[in-house]
Amino acid sequence: MQTLSNQLTLGLSLKDEATFTNFYAAKNVEIVTELKKTASRQGEKMVYLCGSRGQGLSHLLQASCHFAHQQQMSSVYLPLAQLISLTPEVLNGLECLDLVCIDDLHMIAGLAEWEEAIFHLYNRLYDEGGKIIMAANDLPKAIKLELPDLISRLSWGFVFQLHPLDDTEKLSILIMRANRRGISLSEEVGKFILTHCPRHMGTLFAALDALDKASLAAQRRLTIPFVKEVLEI
């Protein structure tokens, strides 16, 4: 049987940069506010987030865990996309934690054992006074879960749909991330990256990471010719 102690050795570590400070809230300020409340023994016991890939769902869940740690709360981040190859028994014992953040909930749709395990974990956490934050790619009734009781539970707390980012906001995020890395990214160069790279934030962050490493190695500023050379565009 895989239990909590086994689960915590699966390499599900939080990214250091996945904090609320590093999240560009824009129109999602209310969501961040409620997540902070839930991750500090206040607010709703259950928060459900949904949005499309690249909007920052995983970042927000990990940020909630980081924030909980700052409040001396125990927490765990569970990306179901990585755990689904295991048995639902990895969820056993998690009700002893203050906060459980479950990512990729849509991945278990139609998997009866997993749906039941999440349902029972929810109930155990609720009874023990713990809090749970879940994220999926759509609203609870749209992710094709088959357990009616689980669908019902997901609507008990706050349900938030993240607002999509426009290009101006994506540019601001790139510049903010660059500044936090100690990189000077001009608006002109940022717009060039947005124009010539896929506009999925994960891809843009990967491009920024590559540029950061190349800039340090070559001791060069981020100019359009240098970006063209490094990203081969």
mmCIF file with all atom_site columns, C-alpha atoms in Angstrom:
data_model
loop_
_atom_site.group_PDB
_atom_site.id
_atom_site.type_symbol
_atom_site.label_atom_id
_atom_site.label_alt_id
_atom_site.label_comp_id
_atom_site.label_asym_id
_atom_site.label_entity_id
_atom_site.label_seq_id
_atom_site.pdbx_PDB_ins_code
_atom_site.Cartn_x
_atom_site.Cartn_y
_atom_site.Cartn_z
_atom_site.occupancy
_atom_site.B_iso_or_equiv
_atom_site.pdbx_formal_charge
_atom_site.auth_seq_id
_atom_site.auth_comp_id
_atom_site.auth_asym_id
_atom_site.auth_atom_id
_atom_site.pdbx_PDB_model_num
ATOM 1   C CA . MET A 1 1   ? 0.000   0.000  0.000   1.00 0.00 ? 1   MET A CA 1
ATOM 2   C CA . GLN A 1 2   ? 1.321   3.469  -0.948  1.00 0.00 ? 2   GLN A CA 1
ATOM 3   C CA . THR A 1 3   ? 0.581   5.904  1.864   1.00 0.00 ? 3   THR A CA 1
ATOM 4   C CA . LEU A 1 4   ? 1.335   9.517  2.681   1.00 0.00 ? 4   LEU A CA 1
ATOM 5   C CA . SER A 1 5   ? 4.946   8.862  3.693   1.00 0.00 ? 5   SER A CA 1
ATOM 6   C CA . ASN A 1 6   ? 5.562   7.093  0.375   1.00 0.00 ? 6   ASN A CA 1
ATOM 7   C CA . GLN A 1 7   ? 3.726   9.796  -1.519  1.00 0.00 ? 7   GLN A CA 1
ATOM 8   C CA . LEU A 1 8   ? 5.944   12.566 -0.223  1.00 0.00 ? 8   LEU A CA 1
ATOM 9   C CA . THR A 1 9   ? 9.022   10.871 -1.732  1.00 0.00 ? 9   THR A CA 1
ATOM 10  C CA . LEU A 1 10  ? 7.661   10.913 -5.275  1.00 0.00 ? 10  LEU A CA 1
ATOM 11  C CA . GLY A 1 11  ? 9.495   14.067 -6.281  1.00 0.00 ? 11  GLY A CA 1
ATOM 12  C CA . LEU A 1 12  ? 6.416   16.301 -6.209  1.00 0.00 ? 12  LEU A CA 1
ATOM 13  C CA . SER A 1 13  ? 8.458   19.251 -5.029  1.00 0.00 ? 13  SER A CA 1
ATOM 14  C CA . LEU A 1 14  ? 7.246   22.813 -5.436  1.00 0.00 ? 14  LEU A CA 1
ATOM 15  C CA . LYS A 1 15  ? 8.949   25.159 -7.861  1.00 0.00 ? 15  LYS A CA 1
ATOM 16  C CA . ASP A 1 16  ? 10.727  27.896 -5.943  1.00 0.00 ? 16  ASP A CA 1
ATOM 17  C CA . GLU A 1 17  ? 9.407   30.557 -8.302  1.00 0.00 ? 17  GLU A CA 1
ATOM 18  C CA . ALA A 1 18  ? 5.767   29.397 -8.038  1.00 0.00 ? 18  ALA A CA 1
ATOM 19  C CA . THR A 1 19  ? 4.685   32.004 -5.498  1.00 0.00 ? 19  THR A CA 1
ATOM 20  C CA . PHE A 1 20  ? 1.891   34.563 -5.351  1.00 0.00 ? 20  PHE A CA 1
ATOM 21  C CA . THR A 1 21  ? 4.520   37.293 -5.660  1.00 0.00 ? 21  THR A CA 1
ATOM 22  C CA . ASN A 1 22  ? 5.555   35.856 -9.024  1.00 0.00 ? 22  ASN A CA 1
ATOM 23  C CA . PHE A 1 23  ? 1.970   35.571 -10.273 1.00 0.00 ? 23  PHE A CA 1
ATOM 24  C CA . TYR A 1 24  ? 0.665   38.409 -12.436 1.00 0.00 ? 24  TYR A CA 1
ATOM 25  C CA . ALA A 1 25  ? -2.913  38.548 -11.168 1.00 0.00 ? 25  ALA A CA 1
ATOM 26  C CA . ALA A 1 26  ? -4.401  41.102 -13.590 1.00 0.00 ? 26  ALA A CA 1
ATOM 27  C CA . LYS A 1 27  ? -8.159  40.333 -13.633 1.00 0.00 ? 27  LYS A CA 1
ATOM 28  C CA . ASN A 1 28  ? -7.654  37.388 -11.252 1.00 0.00 ? 28  ASN A CA 1
ATOM 29  C CA . VAL A 1 29  ? -6.952  39.446 -8.120  1.00 0.00 ? 29  VAL A CA 1
ATOM 30  C CA . GLU A 1 30  ? -10.088 38.143 -6.373  1.00 0.00 ? 30  GLU A CA 1
ATOM 31  C CA . ILE A 1 31  ? -8.956  34.556 -6.943  1.00 0.00 ? 31  ILE A CA 1
ATOM 32  C CA . VAL A 1 32  ? -5.525  35.193 -5.445  1.00 0.00 ? 32  VAL A CA 1
ATOM 33  C CA . THR A 1 33  ? -7.143  36.895 -2.443  1.00 0.00 ? 33  THR A CA 1
ATOM 34  C CA . GLU A 1 34  ? -9.408  33.900 -1.764  1.00 0.00 ? 34  GLU A CA 1
ATOM 35  C CA . LEU A 1 35  ? -6.543  31.415 -2.208  1.00 0.00 ? 35  LEU A CA 1
ATOM 36  C CA . LYS A 1 36  ? -4.471  33.309 0.352   1.00 0.00 ? 36  LYS A CA 1
ATOM 37  C CA . LYS A 1 37  ? -7.371  33.141 2.803   1.00 0.00 ? 37  LYS A CA 1
ATOM 38  C CA . THR A 1 38  ? -7.791  29.401 2.287   1.00 0.00 ? 38  THR A CA 1
ATOM 39  C CA . ALA A 1 39  ? -4.047  28.861 2.662   1.00 0.00 ? 39  ALA A CA 1
ATOM 40  C CA . SER A 1 40  ? -4.004  30.687 6.005   1.00 0.00 ? 40  SER A CA 1
ATOM 41  C CA . ARG A 1 41  ? -6.775  28.984 7.991   1.00 0.00 ? 41  ARG A CA 1
ATOM 42  C CA . GLN A 1 42  ? -9.383  31.451 6.762   1.00 0.00 ? 42  GLN A CA 1
ATOM 43  C CA . GLY A 1 43  ? -11.755 31.525 3.823   1.00 0.00 ? 43  GLY A CA 1
ATOM 44  C CA . GLU A 1 44  ? -13.543 28.598 2.222   1.00 0.00 ? 44  GLU A CA 1
ATOM 45  C CA . LYS A 1 45  ? -12.714 24.993 2.975   1.00 0.00 ? 45  LYS A CA 1
ATOM 46  C CA . MET A 1 46  ? -12.899 24.169 -0.736  1.00 0.00 ? 46  MET A CA 1
ATOM 47  C CA . VAL A 1 47  ? -11.802 26.227 -3.728  1.00 0.00 ? 47  VAL A CA 1
ATOM 48  C CA . TYR A 1 48  ? -12.116 24.961 -7.304  1.00 0.00 ? 48  TYR A CA 1
ATOM 49  C CA . LEU A 1 49  ? -10.136 26.616 -10.098 1.00 0.00 ? 49  LEU A CA 1
ATOM 50  C CA . CYS A 1 50  ? -10.452 26.057 -13.808 1.00 0.00 ? 50  CYS A CA 1
ATOM 51  C CA . GLY A 1 51  ? -8.888  27.462 -16.924 1.00 0.00 ? 51  GLY A CA 1
ATOM 52  C CA . SER A 1 52  ? -7.033  26.524 -20.058 1.00 0.00 ? 52  SER A CA 1
ATOM 53  C CA . ARG A 1 53  ? -3.466  25.257 -20.236 1.00 0.00 ? 53  ARG A CA 1
ATOM 54  C CA . GLY A 1 54  ? -0.892  27.964 -19.604 1.00 0.00 ? 54  GLY A CA 1
ATOM 55  C CA . GLN A 1 55  ? -3.100  30.239 -17.493 1.00 0.00 ? 55  GLN A CA 1
ATOM 56  C CA . GLY A 1 56  ? -1.236  29.467 -14.283 1.00 0.00 ? 56  GLY A CA 1
ATOM 57  C CA . LEU A 1 57  ? -3.394  26.897 -12.486 1.00 0.00 ? 57  LEU A CA 1
ATOM 58  C CA . SER A 1 58  ? -0.421  24.801 -11.378 1.00 0.00 ? 58  SER A CA 1
ATOM 59  C CA . HIS A 1 59  ? 1.434   27.955 -10.359 1.00 0.00 ? 59  HIS A CA 1
ATOM 60  C CA . LEU A 1 60  ? -1.475  29.046 -8.141  1.00 0.00 ? 60  LEU A CA 1
ATOM 61  C CA . LEU A 1 61  ? -1.777  25.655 -6.457  1.00 0.00 ? 61  LEU A CA 1
ATOM 62  C CA . GLN A 1 62  ? 1.945   25.576 -5.688  1.00 0.00 ? 62  GLN A CA 1
ATOM 63  C CA . ALA A 1 63  ? 1.822   29.208 -4.564  1.00 0.00 ? 63  ALA A CA 1
ATOM 64  C CA . SER A 1 64  ? -0.936  28.224 -2.131  1.00 0.00 ? 64  SER A CA 1
ATOM 65  C CA . CYS A 1 65  ? 1.330   25.549 -0.662  1.00 0.00 ? 65  CYS A CA 1
ATOM 66  C CA . HIS A 1 66  ? 4.223   28.004 -0.346  1.00 0.00 ? 66  HIS A CA 1
ATOM 67  C CA . PHE A 1 67  ? 1.908   30.494 1.343   1.00 0.00 ? 67  PHE A CA 1
ATOM 68  C CA . ALA A 1 68  ? 0.540   27.826 3.701   1.00 0.00 ? 68  ALA A CA 1
ATOM 69  C CA . HIS A 1 69  ? 4.094   26.960 4.722   1.00 0.00 ? 69  HIS A CA 1
ATOM 70  C CA . GLN A 1 70  ? 4.683   30.610 5.625   1.00 0.00 ? 70  GLN A CA 1
ATOM 71  C CA . GLN A 1 71  ? 1.629   30.382 7.902   1.00 0.00 ? 71  GLN A CA 1
ATOM 72  C CA . GLN A 1 72  ? 3.050   27.264 9.621   1.00 0.00 ? 72  GLN A CA 1
ATOM 73  C CA . MET A 1 73  ? 0.434   25.086 7.900   1.00 0.00 ? 73  MET A CA 1
ATOM 74  C CA . SER A 1 74  ? 1.175   21.610 6.526   1.00 0.00 ? 74  SER A CA 1
ATOM 75  C CA . SER A 1 75  ? 0.343   21.121 2.866   1.00 0.00 ? 75  SER A CA 1
ATOM 76  C CA . VAL A 1 76  ? 0.935   18.975 -0.199  1.00 0.00 ? 76  VAL A CA 1
ATOM 77  C CA . TYR A 1 77  ? 0.693   19.537 -3.969  1.00 0.00 ? 77  TYR A CA 1
ATOM 78  C CA . LEU A 1 78  ? -0.659  16.584 -5.962  1.00 0.00 ? 78  LEU A CA 1
ATOM 79  C CA . PRO A 1 79  ? -0.509  16.753 -9.791  1.00 0.00 ? 79  PRO A CA 1
ATOM 80  C CA . LEU A 1 80  ? -2.816  13.911 -10.821 1.00 0.00 ? 80  LEU A CA 1
ATOM 81  C CA . ALA A 1 81  ? -1.259  13.844 -14.290 1.00 0.00 ? 81  ALA A CA 1
ATOM 82  C CA . GLN A 1 82  ? 1.847   12.395 -12.596 1.00 0.00 ? 82  GLN A CA 1
ATOM 83  C CA . LEU A 1 83  ? 0.058   10.271 -10.001 1.00 0.00 ? 83  LEU A CA 1
ATOM 84  C CA . ILE A 1 84  ? -2.541  8.581  -12.161 1.00 0.00 ? 84  ILE A CA 1
ATOM 85  C CA . SER A 1 85  ? -0.225  5.682  -12.965 1.00 0.00 ? 85  SER A CA 1
ATOM 86  C CA . LEU A 1 86  ? -0.237  4.832  -9.250  1.00 0.00 ? 86  LEU A CA 1
ATOM 87  C CA . THR A 1 87  ? -3.148  3.590  -7.163  1.00 0.00 ? 87  THR A CA 1
ATOM 88  C CA . PRO A 1 88  ? -5.570  5.947  -5.369  1.00 0.00 ? 88  PRO A CA 1
ATOM 89  C CA . GLU A 1 89  ? -4.102  4.655  -2.110  1.00 0.00 ? 89  GLU A CA 1
ATOM 90  C CA . VAL A 1 90  ? -1.507  7.454  -2.378  1.00 0.00 ? 90  VAL A CA 1
ATOM 91  C CA . LEU A 1 91  ? -4.290  9.692  -1.018  1.00 0.00 ? 91  LEU A CA 1
ATOM 92  C CA . ASN A 1 92  ? -4.539  7.729  2.222   1.00 0.00 ? 92  ASN A CA 1
ATOM 93  C CA . GLY A 1 93  ? -3.733  9.769  5.315   1.00 0.00 ? 93  GLY A CA 1
ATOM 94  C CA . LEU A 1 94  ? -3.752  13.188 3.653   1.00 0.00 ? 94  LEU A CA 1
ATOM 95  C CA . GLU A 1 95  ? -6.584  14.331 5.924   1.00 0.00 ? 95  GLU A CA 1
ATOM 96  C CA . CYS A 1 96  ? -3.935  14.924 8.589   1.00 0.00 ? 96  CYS A CA 1
ATOM 97  C CA . LEU A 1 97  ? -2.672  17.916 6.593   1.00 0.00 ? 97  LEU A CA 1
ATOM 98  C CA . ASP A 1 98  ? -3.983  21.475 6.813   1.00 0.00 ? 98  ASP A CA 1
ATOM 99  C CA . LEU A 1 99  ? -4.120  21.980 3.046   1.00 0.00 ? 99  LEU A CA 1
ATOM 100 C CA . VAL A 1 100 ? -4.254  19.618 0.065   1.00 0.00 ? 100 VAL A CA 1
ATOM 101 C CA . CYS A 1 101 ? -3.872  21.065 -3.462  1.00 0.00 ? 101 CYS A CA 1
ATOM 102 C CA . ILE A 1 102 ? -4.971  18.738 -6.259  1.00 0.00 ? 102 ILE A CA 1
ATOM 103 C CA . ASP A 1 103 ? -4.022  19.579 -9.849  1.00 0.00 ? 103 ASP A CA 1
ATOM 104 C CA . ASP A 1 104 ? -5.305  18.106 -13.151 1.00 0.00 ? 104 ASP A CA 1
ATOM 105 C CA . LEU A 1 105 ? -8.591  16.837 -11.674 1.00 0.00 ? 105 LEU A CA 1
ATOM 106 C CA . HIS A 1 106 ? -9.974  16.238 -15.170 1.00 0.00 ? 106 HIS A CA 1
ATOM 107 C CA . MET A 1 107 ? -7.412  13.438 -15.586 1.00 0.00 ? 107 MET A CA 1
ATOM 108 C CA . ILE A 1 108 ? -9.450  11.089 -13.352 1.00 0.00 ? 108 ILE A CA 1
ATOM 109 C CA . ALA A 1 109 ? -12.769 11.549 -15.179 1.00 0.00 ? 109 ALA A CA 1
ATOM 110 C CA . GLY A 1 110 ? -14.287 8.114  -15.772 1.00 0.00 ? 110 GLY A CA 1
ATOM 111 C CA . LEU A 1 111 ? -11.841 6.342  -13.452 1.00 0.00 ? 111 LEU A CA 1
ATOM 112 C CA . ALA A 1 112 ? -14.227 5.081  -10.770 1.00 0.00 ? 112 ALA A CA 1
ATOM 113 C CA . GLU A 1 113 ? -11.615 4.211  -8.135  1.00 0.00 ? 113 GLU A CA 1
ATOM 114 C CA . TRP A 1 114 ? -9.926  7.593  -8.411  1.00 0.00 ? 114 TRP A CA 1
ATOM 115 C CA . GLU A 1 115 ? -13.208 9.514  -8.395  1.00 0.00 ? 115 GLU A CA 1
ATOM 116 C CA . GLU A 1 116 ? -14.304 7.697  -5.248  1.00 0.00 ? 116 GLU A CA 1
ATOM 117 C CA . ALA A 1 117 ? -10.898 8.235  -3.616  1.00 0.00 ? 117 ALA A CA 1
ATOM 118 C CA . ILE A 1 118 ? -11.037 11.994 -4.242  1.00 0.00 ? 118 ILE A CA 1
ATOM 119 C CA . PHE A 1 119 ? -14.613 12.081 -2.952  1.00 0.00 ? 119 PHE A CA 1
ATOM 120 C CA . HIS A 1 120 ? -13.680 10.294 0.266   1.00 0.00 ? 120 HIS A CA 1
ATOM 121 C CA . LEU A 1 121 ? -10.552 12.418 0.723   1.00 0.00 ? 121 LEU A CA 1
ATOM 122 C CA . TYR A 1 122 ? -12.707 15.522 0.399   1.00 0.00 ? 122 TYR A CA 1
ATOM 123 C CA . ASN A 1 123 ? -15.059 14.228 3.098   1.00 0.00 ? 123 ASN A CA 1
ATOM 124 C CA . ARG A 1 124 ? -12.215 13.277 5.429   1.00 0.00 ? 124 ARG A CA 1
ATOM 125 C CA . LEU A 1 125 ? -10.555 16.671 5.052   1.00 0.00 ? 125 LEU A CA 1
ATOM 126 C CA . TYR A 1 126 ? -13.859 18.424 5.630   1.00 0.00 ? 126 TYR A CA 1
ATOM 127 C CA . ASP A 1 127 ? -14.492 16.444 8.800   1.00 0.00 ? 127 ASP A CA 1
ATOM 128 C CA . GLU A 1 128 ? -10.956 17.070 10.082  1.00 0.00 ? 128 GLU A CA 1
ATOM 129 C CA . GLY A 1 129 ? -11.138 20.804 9.422   1.00 0.00 ? 129 GLY A CA 1
ATOM 130 C CA . GLY A 1 130 ? -8.623  20.750 6.582   1.00 0.00 ? 130 GLY A CA 1
ATOM 131 C CA . LYS A 1 131 ? -8.847  22.712 3.351   1.00 0.00 ? 131 LYS A CA 1
ATOM 132 C CA . ILE A 1 132 ? -8.654  21.594 -0.254  1.00 0.00 ? 132 ILE A CA 1
ATOM 133 C CA . ILE A 1 133 ? -7.932  23.456 -3.489  1.00 0.00 ? 133 ILE A CA 1
ATOM 134 C CA . MET A 1 134 ? -8.532  21.696 -6.799  1.00 0.00 ? 134 MET A CA 1
ATOM 135 C CA . ALA A 1 135 ? -7.832  22.680 -10.384 1.00 0.00 ? 135 ALA A CA 1
ATOM 136 C CA . ALA A 1 136 ? -9.057  21.340 -13.720 1.00 0.00 ? 136 ALA A CA 1
ATOM 137 C CA . ASN A 1 137 ? -9.397  22.446 -17.310 1.00 0.00 ? 137 ASN A CA 1
ATOM 138 C CA . ASP A 1 138 ? -13.124 23.187 -17.050 1.00 0.00 ? 138 ASP A CA 1
ATOM 139 C CA . LEU A 1 139 ? -16.043 23.653 -14.673 1.00 0.00 ? 139 LEU A CA 1
ATOM 140 C CA . PRO A 1 140 ? -17.049 20.706 -12.415 1.00 0.00 ? 140 PRO A CA 1
ATOM 141 C CA . LYS A 1 141 ? -20.037 19.669 -14.528 1.00 0.00 ? 141 LYS A CA 1
ATOM 142 C CA . ALA A 1 142 ? -18.030 19.840 -17.759 1.00 0.00 ? 142 ALA A CA 1
ATOM 143 C CA . ILE A 1 143 ? -15.033 17.596 -16.993 1.00 0.00 ? 143 ILE A CA 1
ATOM 144 C CA . LYS A 1 144 ? -17.076 14.400 -17.442 1.00 0.00 ? 144 LYS A CA 1
ATOM 145 C CA . LEU A 1 145 ? -16.833 13.023 -13.922 1.00 0.00 ? 145 LEU A CA 1
ATOM 146 C CA . GLU A 1 146 ? -19.183 10.089 -13.415 1.00 0.00 ? 146 GLU A CA 1
ATOM 147 C CA . LEU A 1 147 ? -19.674 10.203 -9.631  1.00 0.00 ? 147 LEU A CA 1
ATOM 148 C CA . PRO A 1 148 ? -22.635 12.545 -8.933  1.00 0.00 ? 148 PRO A CA 1
ATOM 149 C CA . ASP A 1 149 ? -21.664 13.000 -5.279  1.00 0.00 ? 149 ASP A CA 1
ATOM 150 C CA . LEU A 1 150 ? -18.188 14.213 -6.270  1.00 0.00 ? 150 LEU A CA 1
ATOM 151 C CA . ILE A 1 151 ? -19.611 16.691 -8.785  1.00 0.00 ? 151 ILE A CA 1
ATOM 152 C CA . SER A 1 152 ? -21.892 17.980 -6.035  1.00 0.00 ? 152 SER A CA 1
ATOM 153 C CA . ARG A 1 153 ? -19.029 18.356 -3.552  1.00 0.00 ? 153 ARG A CA 1
ATOM 154 C CA . LEU A 1 154 ? -16.981 20.379 -6.040  1.00 0.00 ? 154 LEU A CA 1
ATOM 155 C CA . SER A 1 155 ? -19.682 23.043 -6.048  1.00 0.00 ? 155 SER A CA 1
ATOM 156 C CA . TRP A 1 156 ? -19.828 23.429 -2.252  1.00 0.00 ? 156 TRP A CA 1
ATOM 157 C CA . GLY A 1 157 ? -17.083 26.042 -2.016  1.00 0.00 ? 157 GLY A CA 1
ATOM 158 C CA . PHE A 1 158 ? -15.878 28.800 -4.324  1.00 0.00 ? 158 PHE A CA 1
ATOM 159 C CA . VAL A 1 159 ? -15.650 27.964 -8.019  1.00 0.00 ? 159 VAL A CA 1
ATOM 160 C CA . PHE A 1 160 ? -13.458 30.301 -10.062 1.00 0.00 ? 160 PHE A CA 1
ATOM 161 C CA . GLN A 1 161 ? -12.711 30.390 -13.771 1.00 0.00 ? 161 GLN A CA 1
ATOM 162 C CA . LEU A 1 162 ? -9.447  32.183 -14.507 1.00 0.00 ? 162 LEU A CA 1
ATOM 163 C CA . HIS A 1 163 ? -9.655  35.118 -16.861 1.00 0.00 ? 163 HIS A CA 1
ATOM 164 C CA . PRO A 1 164 ? -7.493  34.636 -19.974 1.00 0.00 ? 164 PRO A CA 1
ATOM 165 C CA . LEU A 1 165 ? -4.498  36.897 -20.484 1.00 0.00 ? 165 LEU A CA 1
ATOM 166 C CA . ASP A 1 166 ? -4.306  39.338 -23.378 1.00 0.00 ? 166 ASP A CA 1
ATOM 167 C CA . ASP A 1 167 ? -1.045  40.134 -25.170 1.00 0.00 ? 167 ASP A CA 1
ATOM 168 C CA . THR A 1 168 ? -0.420  43.260 -23.107 1.00 0.00 ? 168 THR A CA 1
ATOM 169 C CA . GLU A 1 169 ? -0.677  41.223 -19.898 1.00 0.00 ? 169 GLU A CA 1
ATOM 170 C CA . LYS A 1 170 ? 1.571   38.480 -21.297 1.00 0.00 ? 170 LYS A CA 1
ATOM 171 C CA . LEU A 1 171 ? 4.179   41.116 -22.139 1.00 0.00 ? 171 LEU A CA 1
ATOM 172 C CA . SER A 1 172 ? 3.964   42.512 -18.606 1.00 0.00 ? 172 SER A CA 1
ATOM 173 C CA . ILE A 1 173 ? 4.432   39.006 -17.178 1.00 0.00 ? 173 ILE A CA 1
ATOM 174 C CA . LEU A 1 174 ? 7.502   38.388 -19.345 1.00 0.00 ? 174 LEU A CA 1
ATOM 175 C CA . ILE A 1 175 ? 9.086   41.677 -18.284 1.00 0.00 ? 175 ILE A CA 1
ATOM 176 C CA . MET A 1 176 ? 8.230   40.990 -14.615 1.00 0.00 ? 176 MET A CA 1
ATOM 177 C CA . ARG A 1 177 ? 9.734   37.488 -14.744 1.00 0.00 ? 177 ARG A CA 1
ATOM 178 C CA . ALA A 1 178 ? 12.825  38.830 -16.507 1.00 0.00 ? 178 ALA A CA 1
ATOM 179 C CA . ASN A 1 179 ? 13.286  41.551 -13.889 1.00 0.00 ? 179 ASN A CA 1
ATOM 180 C CA . ARG A 1 180 ? 13.037  39.004 -11.077 1.00 0.00 ? 180 ARG A CA 1
ATOM 181 C CA . ARG A 1 181 ? 15.824  37.040 -12.777 1.00 0.00 ? 181 ARG A CA 1
ATOM 182 C CA . GLY A 1 182 ? 17.945  40.175 -12.991 1.00 0.00 ? 182 GLY A CA 1
ATOM 183 C CA . ILE A 1 183 ? 17.487  40.406 -16.769 1.00 0.00 ? 183 ILE A CA 1
ATOM 184 C CA . SER A 1 184 ? 16.766  43.661 -18.564 1.00 0.00 ? 184 SER A CA 1
ATOM 185 C CA . LEU A 1 185 ? 14.010  42.901 -21.091 1.00 0.00 ? 185 LEU A CA 1
ATOM 186 C CA . SER A 1 186 ? 12.857  45.898 -23.082 1.00 0.00 ? 186 SER A CA 1
ATOM 187 C CA . GLU A 1 187 ? 9.279   46.233 -24.287 1.00 0.00 ? 187 GLU A CA 1
ATOM 188 C CA . GLU A 1 188 ? 10.537  46.070 -27.889 1.00 0.00 ? 188 GLU A CA 1
ATOM 189 C CA . VAL A 1 189 ? 12.353  42.769 -27.343 1.00 0.00 ? 189 VAL A CA 1
ATOM 190 C CA . GLY A 1 190 ? 9.429   41.403 -25.326 1.00 0.00 ? 190 GLY A CA 1
ATOM 191 C CA . LYS A 1 191 ? 7.009   42.178 -28.148 1.00 0.00 ? 191 LYS A CA 1
ATOM 192 C CA . PHE A 1 192 ? 9.377   40.476 -30.602 1.00 0.00 ? 192 PHE A CA 1
ATOM 193 C CA . ILE A 1 193 ? 9.370   37.306 -28.466 1.00 0.00 ? 193 ILE A CA 1
ATOM 194 C CA . LEU A 1 194 ? 5.556   37.385 -28.238 1.00 0.00 ? 194 LEU A CA 1
ATOM 195 C CA . THR A 1 195 ? 5.252   37.832 -31.994 1.00 0.00 ? 195 THR A CA 1
ATOM 196 C CA . HIS A 1 196 ? 7.624   35.017 -32.944 1.00 0.00 ? 196 HIS A CA 1
ATOM 197 C CA . CYS A 1 197 ? 6.977   32.403 -30.224 1.00 0.00 ? 197 CYS A CA 1
ATOM 198 C CA . PRO A 1 198 ? 3.837   30.406 -29.411 1.00 0.00 ? 198 PRO A CA 1
ATOM 199 C CA . ARG A 1 199 ? 1.890   32.551 -26.926 1.00 0.00 ? 199 ARG A CA 1
ATOM 200 C CA . HIS A 1 200 ? 1.378   29.788 -24.397 1.00 0.00 ? 200 HIS A CA 1
ATOM 201 C CA . MET A 1 201 ? 2.904   31.080 -21.140 1.00 0.00 ? 201 MET A CA 1
ATOM 202 C CA . GLY A 1 202 ? 4.786   27.852 -20.465 1.00 0.00 ? 202 GLY A CA 1
ATOM 203 C CA . THR A 1 203 ? 6.504   28.147 -23.845 1.00 0.00 ? 203 THR A CA 1
ATOM 204 C CA . LEU A 1 204 ? 7.261   31.821 -23.282 1.00 0.00 ? 204 LEU A CA 1
ATOM 205 C CA . PHE A 1 205 ? 8.799   31.077 -19.867 1.00 0.00 ? 205 PHE A CA 1
ATOM 206 C CA . ALA A 1 206 ? 10.899  28.314 -21.428 1.00 0.00 ? 206 ALA A CA 1
ATOM 207 C CA . ALA A 1 207 ? 12.120  30.805 -24.043 1.00 0.00 ? 207 ALA A CA 1
ATOM 208 C CA . LEU A 1 208 ? 12.981  33.291 -21.296 1.00 0.00 ? 208 LEU A CA 1
ATOM 209 C CA . ASP A 1 209 ? 14.877  30.594 -19.410 1.00 0.00 ? 209 ASP A CA 1
ATOM 210 C CA . ALA A 1 210 ? 16.892  29.734 -22.520 1.00 0.00 ? 210 ALA A CA 1
ATOM 211 C CA . LEU A 1 211 ? 17.639  33.405 -23.126 1.00 0.00 ? 211 LEU A CA 1
ATOM 212 C CA . ASP A 1 212 ? 18.696  33.901 -19.510 1.00 0.00 ? 212 ASP A CA 1
ATOM 213 C CA . LYS A 1 213 ? 21.204  31.035 -19.694 1.00 0.00 ? 213 LYS A CA 1
ATOM 214 C CA . ALA A 1 214 ? 22.539  32.114 -23.087 1.00 0.00 ? 214 ALA A CA 1
ATOM 215 C CA . SER A 1 215 ? 22.844  35.732 -21.970 1.00 0.00 ? 215 SER A CA 1
ATOM 216 C CA . LEU A 1 216 ? 24.855  34.747 -18.894 1.00 0.00 ? 216 LEU A CA 1
ATOM 217 C CA . ALA A 1 217 ? 27.115  32.436 -20.896 1.00 0.00 ? 217 ALA A CA 1
ATOM 218 C CA . ALA A 1 218 ? 27.781  34.970 -23.644 1.00 0.00 ? 218 ALA A CA 1
ATOM 219 C CA . GLN A 1 219 ? 27.700  38.038 -21.370 1.00 0.00 ? 219 GLN A CA 1
ATOM 220 C CA . ARG A 1 220 ? 25.342  39.746 -23.821 1.00 0.00 ? 220 ARG A CA 1
ATOM 221 C CA . ARG A 1 221 ? 22.243  41.859 -23.431 1.00 0.00 ? 221 ARG A CA 1
ATOM 222 C CA . LEU A 1 222 ? 18.872  40.676 -24.718 1.00 0.00 ? 222 LEU A CA 1
ATOM 223 C CA . THR A 1 223 ? 18.636  42.337 -28.100 1.00 0.00 ? 223 THR A CA 1
ATOM 224 C CA . ILE A 1 224 ? 16.487  41.279 -31.028 1.00 0.00 ? 224 ILE A CA 1
ATOM 225 C CA . PRO A 1 225 ? 19.497  39.888 -32.998 1.00 0.00 ? 225 PRO A CA 1
ATOM 226 C CA . PHE A 1 226 ? 20.608  37.920 -29.911 1.00 0.00 ? 226 PHE A CA 1
ATOM 227 C CA . VAL A 1 227 ? 17.067  36.583 -29.336 1.00 0.00 ? 227 VAL A CA 1
ATOM 228 C CA . LYS A 1 228 ? 16.904  35.546 -32.997 1.00 0.00 ? 228 LYS A CA 1
ATOM 229 C CA . GLU A 1 229 ? 20.211  33.698 -32.639 1.00 0.00 ? 229 GLU A CA 1
ATOM 230 C CA . VAL A 1 230 ? 19.366  31.881 -29.416 1.00 0.00 ? 230 VAL A CA 1
ATOM 231 C CA . LEU A 1 231 ? 15.764  30.941 -30.275 1.00 0.00 ? 231 LEU A CA 1
ATOM 232 C CA . GLU A 1 232 ? 16.613  30.289 -33.941 1.00 0.00 ? 232 GLU A CA 1
ATOM 233 C CA . ILE A 1 233 ? 13.809  32.456 -35.291 1.00 0.00 ? 233 ILE A CA 1
#
